[in-house]
Amino acid sequence: MEIETKCIQSGYKPKNGDPRVMPIVQSTTYKYDSADYMGKLFDLEAEGYFYTRLANPTCGYVEEKIADLEGGSGAMLTSAGQAATLCAVMTIAEAGDHIICSSAVYGGTFNLLGVTLKKFGIDTTFVNPDDDYDTLAKAFKDNTKAVLGETISNPSLDVLDIEKFAKLAHDHKVPLIVDNTFATPILCRPLEFGADIIIHSTSKYMDGHAAALGGVIVDGGKFDWAASGKFPSFTTTDESYHGVVYAKDFGNQAFITKARAQLMRDLGVTPAPMNAFLLNTGLETLHLRMPRHCENALAVAEFLEKDSRVSWVNYPGLKSSKYRELVDKYLPNGTSGVVSFGIKGGRETAVKFLDALKLAAIVTHVADARTCALHPASTTHRQMTDEQLIECGVSPDLVRFSVGIENAKDIIADLDQALDAANA
Ligand SMILES: *Cc1c(COP(=O)(O)O)cnc(C)c1O
């Protein structure tokens, strides 16, 4: 099936007499006729649900759909994107291990790895994703267990050379994790370029309506944990889970099964079935919304690029973008809906501009149907020092503008009047 059809048809498949629309299974638990059968469920020997913290039919249908959209072997929904990143990293790495991460990642990821997981003994080196192979290879250590980057980074909009990162990771026998939140599987499927694990904040385009927080991890199913020799937690018995050996017992679902059995069990970062239902409704129109986001964002970026009140514009879809070649390769159908730009006059003028917007709302969010704007230096990134800001590609005058699916003329008219007001 083509991706558009998968958006609608993958996942829930009603049988004779079943509800046409995916039901919301609002139940924490499930009834069985014998203790013996339930015992088999706990040993992962029988198929079935036993407690919604670990799995739920509604969430399961949506997991199937997203795995299908990304071309993976399985998926696990989480309560938020942050939980997806946390579980993806912690399924692979433990205290004493090391991660390599692009410095151009979401602020929450930067903090999770750089501060919180560091306290738990997992160390991260942040690298400039645009560096060449040899420079990046120097960041690897004996205890490096994974590499992480974002297809299109939030908010700096750097485009990841996925094949370069996959080669780096694989040459060092570790997996590549790609956060594909901004691109979505409609614009790019990183597994096709060698990535091993995909994570998303589904709170963004996938839900698309800013209605429900969520995250998802997709297992690419191709990384050979046993052959690598670096992952004893995949190749030796898990005494905490009935003696299973993930790499041996679960084939191409070793990673996602381990994530669920160990981390969903222990951390409880479970999505609500209602949120999975909302996410599924969003996914049904993802293939229609993404092209409009791309089209509108390109129109906005081209308008800003010509405007004398604007000092710089960053949109990977612009002809002038330094990522032209990577865009042609990885994102030929568009580069998503987020544009960032600098306003002449710096920090102060940027704040005035935001206050003057009428159609675009000031919100701590991006990537939904409604146009919105944010000034990271005074909000999401305010805990960072100036050096850290510049290191992750966020200058003090940067406005992050998330272009919605309204008519582009109205969005541009709003920008125009707000730029006037900021300069009055
Ligand atoms: C928003 C975001 C996250 C975090 O997701 P939440 O759903 O807010 O927890 C992670 N990565 C990227 C790229 C994001 O944009």
XYZ file of C-alpha atoms and ligand atoms in Angstrom:
439
model
C 0.000 0.000 0.000
C 1.059 3.577 -0.639
C 1.653 5.851 2.344
C -1.634 7.770 1.847
C -3.592 4.520 2.045
C -1.641 3.398 5.117
C -2.632 6.632 6.907
C -6.256 5.546 6.592
C -6.217 1.748 6.446
C -3.298 0.501 8.573
C -3.792 -0.513 12.195
C -7.379 -1.219 13.241
C -9.130 -3.623 10.880
C -12.745 -4.298 11.899
C -14.119 -7.799 11.452
C -17.720 -8.738 10.678
C -20.015 -6.676 12.910
C -17.219 -4.734 14.634
C -17.470 -0.931 15.003
C -16.211 0.788 11.858
C -14.347 3.411 13.877
C -11.497 2.224 16.114
C -12.940 1.738 19.620
C -11.415 3.368 22.685
C -10.724 0.521 25.089
C -11.022 2.476 28.304
C -10.027 -0.342 30.660
C -6.959 -0.839 32.808
C -7.306 -4.593 32.844
C -8.526 -7.696 30.970
C -10.408 -10.812 32.069
C -9.251 -14.391 31.473
C -10.871 -17.769 32.137
C -7.863 -19.494 33.674
C -4.880 -18.607 35.810
C -2.772 -20.830 33.589
C -3.522 -18.750 30.466
C -2.717 -15.563 32.307
C 0.564 -17.102 33.448
C 1.485 -17.683 29.795
C 0.735 -14.031 29.053
C 3.168 -12.970 31.760
C 5.813 -15.272 30.315
C 5.229 -13.591 26.912
C 4.283 -17.050 25.591
C 0.659 -16.262 24.713
C -0.756 -13.246 22.878
C -3.144 -10.995 24.717
C -3.494 -7.999 26.980
C -3.241 -8.094 30.730
C -2.663 -4.562 31.983
C -2.909 -1.256 30.106
C 0.386 0.002 31.534
C 2.071 -2.525 29.218
C -0.326 -2.714 26.297
C -3.850 -1.726 25.285
C -5.779 -2.617 22.100
C -6.479 1.015 21.085
C -2.840 1.975 21.575
C -1.828 -1.245 19.823
C -3.744 -0.413 16.640
C -2.076 2.988 16.464
C 1.329 1.428 17.117
C 0.731 -0.902 14.174
C -0.206 2.018 11.927
C 2.859 4.073 12.823
C 5.199 1.074 12.443
C 3.689 0.615 8.991
C 4.073 4.296 8.068
C 7.766 4.286 9.029
C 8.427 0.827 7.575
C 9.443 -0.673 10.941
C 8.870 -4.040 12.595
C 6.988 -2.723 15.624
C 6.254 0.373 17.667
C 5.444 1.523 21.179
C 3.424 4.605 22.051
C 4.483 6.654 25.061
C 2.838 9.366 27.136
C 4.910 12.138 25.492
C 7.770 12.609 23.050
C 10.156 13.054 25.970
C 9.262 9.561 27.201
C 9.951 8.135 23.730
C 13.461 9.623 23.744
C 14.038 8.453 27.319
C 12.914 4.882 26.628
C 14.754 4.629 23.303
C 18.042 5.632 24.921
C 17.547 3.612 28.121
C 16.674 0.426 26.229
C 20.174 0.584 24.734
C 22.365 2.320 27.302
C 22.928 2.049 31.038
C 25.138 3.666 33.662
C 28.729 3.762 32.395
C 27.674 4.023 28.742
C 28.100 6.896 26.304
C 25.847 8.434 23.643
C 26.732 10.673 20.689
C 24.060 13.241 19.925
C 23.744 16.001 17.365
C 23.993 19.369 19.114
C 21.111 20.548 16.915
C 18.377 18.710 18.778
C 15.220 19.736 20.569
C 15.940 21.579 23.848
C 14.184 18.850 25.833
C 16.422 16.176 24.321
C 19.509 18.305 24.964
C 18.537 18.603 28.622
C 17.451 14.969 29.034
C 20.800 13.702 27.749
C 23.069 16.484 28.937
C 21.670 16.840 32.468
C 19.200 14.204 33.647
C 20.615 11.033 32.079
C 24.101 12.245 32.989
C 23.000 12.055 36.640
C 22.049 8.430 35.987
C 25.522 7.697 34.648
C 24.857 7.908 30.900
C 27.261 10.394 29.379
C 26.612 12.286 26.125
C 28.931 14.018 23.691
C 27.163 16.610 21.545
C 28.584 16.941 18.050
C 28.092 19.400 15.205
C 26.017 17.334 12.745
C 27.477 19.173 9.756
C 31.045 18.051 10.570
C 32.591 15.529 8.193
C 32.808 11.788 8.834
C 36.354 11.814 10.198
C 35.725 14.633 12.651
C 32.531 12.986 13.886
C 34.257 9.585 14.203
C 36.595 11.100 16.835
C 33.654 11.402 19.246
C 33.304 7.605 19.558
C 34.554 5.852 22.706
C 34.726 2.175 23.662
C 31.535 2.595 25.688
C 29.553 4.465 22.987
C 26.206 2.690 22.547
C 24.137 4.848 20.200
C 24.049 7.907 17.948
C 21.095 10.302 17.907
C 19.981 13.098 15.574
C 16.846 14.812 14.197
C 15.814 14.630 10.529
C 14.913 18.332 10.615
C 16.012 19.787 13.929
C 13.752 21.767 16.233
C 14.161 24.738 16.249
C 17.360 25.266 14.252
C 16.044 23.381 11.151
C 19.326 21.662 10.351
C 18.882 18.739 7.971
C 20.591 15.538 9.098
C 22.745 13.624 6.638
C 21.104 10.359 7.673
C 23.360 8.105 5.570
C 26.502 9.733 6.979
C 25.217 9.234 10.536
C 24.082 5.659 9.833
C 27.511 4.783 8.442
C 29.239 6.336 11.451
C 27.032 4.403 13.840
C 27.299 1.097 11.973
C 31.071 1.350 11.482
C 31.207 1.479 15.291
C 28.626 -1.338 15.693
C 25.967 0.795 17.350
C 22.457 1.845 16.220
C 21.334 5.225 14.895
C 18.258 6.735 16.543
C 16.500 9.421 14.492
C 13.895 11.814 15.853
C 11.605 12.209 12.842
C 9.056 14.545 14.490
C 9.304 17.467 12.052
C 9.543 15.466 8.836
C 6.953 12.784 9.698
C 6.968 9.596 7.602
C 5.106 11.530 4.894
C 8.209 13.598 4.050
C 11.016 11.225 5.074
C 11.367 7.653 6.269
C 14.834 7.512 7.860
C 14.765 3.693 8.125
C 15.088 3.652 4.318
C 18.396 5.516 4.666
C 19.906 3.251 7.318
C 18.514 4.546 10.623
C 17.724 1.792 13.131
C 15.237 3.323 15.540
C 12.779 6.166 15.003
C 11.306 8.370 17.703
C 8.593 11.003 17.454
C 6.801 13.516 19.510
C 3.334 12.701 18.162
C 2.168 15.875 19.959
C 3.269 17.710 16.794
C 2.227 16.983 13.170
C 1.118 13.393 13.738
C -1.709 14.442 16.063
C -1.698 17.699 14.166
C -4.346 19.496 16.179
C -2.486 20.176 19.437
C -5.073 18.006 21.167
C -3.028 15.229 22.774
C 0.521 14.786 24.040
C 2.225 11.635 22.900
C 5.350 9.944 21.672
C 6.255 6.818 19.765
C 9.296 4.616 19.255
C 9.595 2.533 16.086
C 11.891 -0.476 15.840
C 13.521 -0.711 12.414
C 14.050 -4.420 13.060
C 17.363 -4.627 11.179
C 20.050 -3.856 13.754
C 21.906 -7.046 14.719
C 22.311 -6.723 18.487
C 24.056 -10.069 18.830
C 26.550 -9.528 15.988
C 27.532 -6.146 17.410
C 28.887 -7.739 20.576
C 28.274 -4.501 22.489
C 24.860 -5.231 23.961
C 24.885 -7.889 26.694
C 21.455 -6.685 27.859
C 20.098 -7.995 24.534
C 22.094 -11.213 24.384
C 22.018 -12.492 27.966
C 19.073 -13.617 30.096
C 16.808 -10.965 31.605
C 16.226 -12.419 35.073
C 13.718 -9.635 35.758
C 11.576 -10.881 32.899
C 11.181 -14.631 33.148
C 14.624 -15.362 31.719
C 14.046 -14.106 28.173
C 16.950 -13.244 25.858
C 15.659 -10.381 23.735
C 17.921 -10.749 20.697
C 17.278 -14.498 20.550
C 13.609 -14.742 21.518
C 12.116 -11.754 19.690
C 13.921 -11.562 16.332
C 13.297 -8.293 14.528
C 11.250 -7.007 17.476
C 14.002 -7.444 20.069
C 14.395 -3.735 20.695
C 10.742 -2.768 20.968
C 9.930 -5.812 23.139
C 12.761 -4.929 25.517
C 11.563 -1.308 25.655
C 8.080 -2.438 26.625
C 8.948 -5.335 28.929
C 11.565 -3.447 30.930
C 10.847 0.257 30.675
C 7.113 0.549 30.176
C 6.814 -1.928 33.036
C 9.114 0.045 35.337
C 8.579 3.656 34.280
C 4.873 3.601 33.409
C 5.140 6.279 30.715
C 1.914 4.912 29.247
C -0.275 6.721 26.718
C -3.969 7.125 27.487
C -6.208 5.164 25.073
C -8.189 8.376 24.474
C -5.001 10.126 23.363
C -4.172 7.231 21.049
C -7.650 7.626 19.552
C -7.065 11.346 18.914
C -3.647 10.571 17.458
C -5.190 8.058 15.079
C -7.701 10.620 13.827
C -4.789 12.975 13.189
C -2.847 10.295 11.321
C -5.774 9.759 8.949
C -5.183 13.220 7.433
C -1.406 13.474 7.877
C -0.794 12.875 4.172
C -3.146 15.764 3.281
C -1.865 18.194 5.888
C 1.881 17.833 5.372
C 1.954 18.998 1.728
C -0.098 22.089 2.691
C 2.238 22.851 5.626
C 5.201 22.617 3.225
C 3.589 24.768 0.538
C 2.523 27.487 2.981
C 5.883 27.504 4.778
C 7.750 27.903 1.498
C 5.515 30.875 0.568
C 6.162 32.447 3.991
C 9.924 31.844 3.761
C 10.097 33.363 0.285
C 8.155 36.421 1.495
C 10.477 36.896 4.488
C 13.615 36.367 2.423
C 12.738 39.382 0.249
C 11.738 41.595 3.181
C 14.087 44.382 4.312
C 12.796 44.251 7.932
C 14.155 40.702 8.268
C 17.875 40.010 8.745
C 17.945 36.303 7.877
C 15.595 33.431 7.046
C 16.178 29.767 7.678
C 13.956 27.299 5.863
C 15.562 24.184 4.407
C 13.164 24.344 1.455
C 14.540 27.683 0.208
C 16.733 27.506 -2.892
C 19.398 29.423 -0.947
C 19.514 26.865 1.909
C 22.912 25.373 2.677
C 21.106 22.039 2.942
C 19.957 22.062 -0.708
C 21.671 18.761 -1.560
C 20.508 16.980 1.593
C 16.967 18.266 1.008
C 16.939 16.918 -2.560
C 18.046 13.558 -1.231
C 16.043 13.140 1.974
C 13.114 15.562 1.695
C 12.205 15.844 -1.997
C 8.505 16.437 -1.256
C 8.946 19.346 1.127
C 10.662 20.419 4.307
C 7.763 20.722 6.731
C 6.025 23.782 8.142
C 8.490 25.460 10.464
C 10.424 28.561 9.398
C 12.837 30.481 11.577
C 14.049 33.996 10.998
C 15.794 36.923 12.626
C 14.241 40.355 12.927
C 16.396 43.420 12.433
C 16.643 45.165 15.800
C 17.332 41.909 17.656
C 15.770 40.569 20.823
C 13.611 43.630 21.650
C 12.091 44.020 18.182
C 11.423 40.281 18.098
C 9.377 40.514 21.290
C 7.383 43.510 19.877
C 6.770 41.556 16.675
C 5.357 38.603 18.595
C 3.046 40.840 20.603
C 1.683 42.393 17.375
C 0.703 39.107 15.688
C -3.052 38.638 15.317
C -3.691 35.421 13.375
C -0.557 33.645 14.582
C -0.775 32.725 18.267
C 2.097 32.872 20.735
C 2.300 29.327 22.072
C 4.967 26.944 23.370
C 4.207 24.542 20.600
C 4.904 24.002 16.957
C 3.696 21.845 14.169
C -0.072 21.849 14.296
C -2.851 23.028 11.993
C -2.861 26.608 13.354
C -0.091 29.087 12.653
C 1.883 29.927 15.771
C 5.056 31.697 16.785
C 7.635 31.486 19.535
C 10.720 33.389 20.657
C 12.914 30.581 22.083
C 15.502 32.843 23.768
C 12.851 34.272 26.097
C 10.797 31.081 26.572
C 11.718 27.442 25.817
C 15.474 28.011 25.883
C 15.622 30.618 28.641
C 17.573 28.303 30.979
C 20.464 28.157 28.497
C 23.519 30.375 28.496
C 24.296 32.444 25.372
C 27.068 29.978 24.440
C 24.710 27.011 24.748
C 22.125 28.892 22.677
C 24.586 29.490 19.879
C 25.912 25.917 20.135
C 22.443 24.548 19.457
C 21.762 27.079 16.695
C 19.366 29.444 18.466
C 20.349 33.102 18.278
C 18.725 35.693 20.592
C 16.806 37.301 17.674
C 15.427 33.970 16.379
C 11.672 33.703 15.880
C 10.329 30.207 15.333
C 7.297 30.455 13.086
C 5.171 27.359 12.671
C 3.129 27.743 9.527
C -0.343 26.230 9.708
C -2.747 25.098 7.035
C -4.751 28.332 6.728
C -4.591 30.248 3.449
C -0.992 31.444 2.963
C -2.183 34.943 1.950
C -3.718 35.506 5.382
C -0.602 34.244 7.166
C 1.649 36.546 5.131
C -0.662 39.544 5.712
C -0.397 38.932 9.476
C 3.405 38.751 9.308
C 3.493 41.950 7.260
C 1.391 43.984 9.709
C 3.302 42.649 12.742
C 6.667 43.533 11.170
C 5.310 47.062 10.605
C 4.098 47.302 14.196
C 7.451 46.057 15.555
C 9.273 48.758 13.620
C 6.819 51.596 14.384
C 8.362 18.439 21.015
C 9.493 17.582 20.670
C 9.927 16.560 21.527
C 9.303 16.313 22.876
O 7.997 15.881 22.733
P 6.825 16.117 23.809
O 5.671 15.416 23.186
O 6.654 17.578 23.973
O 7.273 15.459 25.078
C 10.975 15.771 21.105
N 11.580 15.977 19.924
C 11.182 16.955 19.079
C 11.887 17.142 17.783
C 10.133 17.792 19.422
O 9.766 18.766 18.587
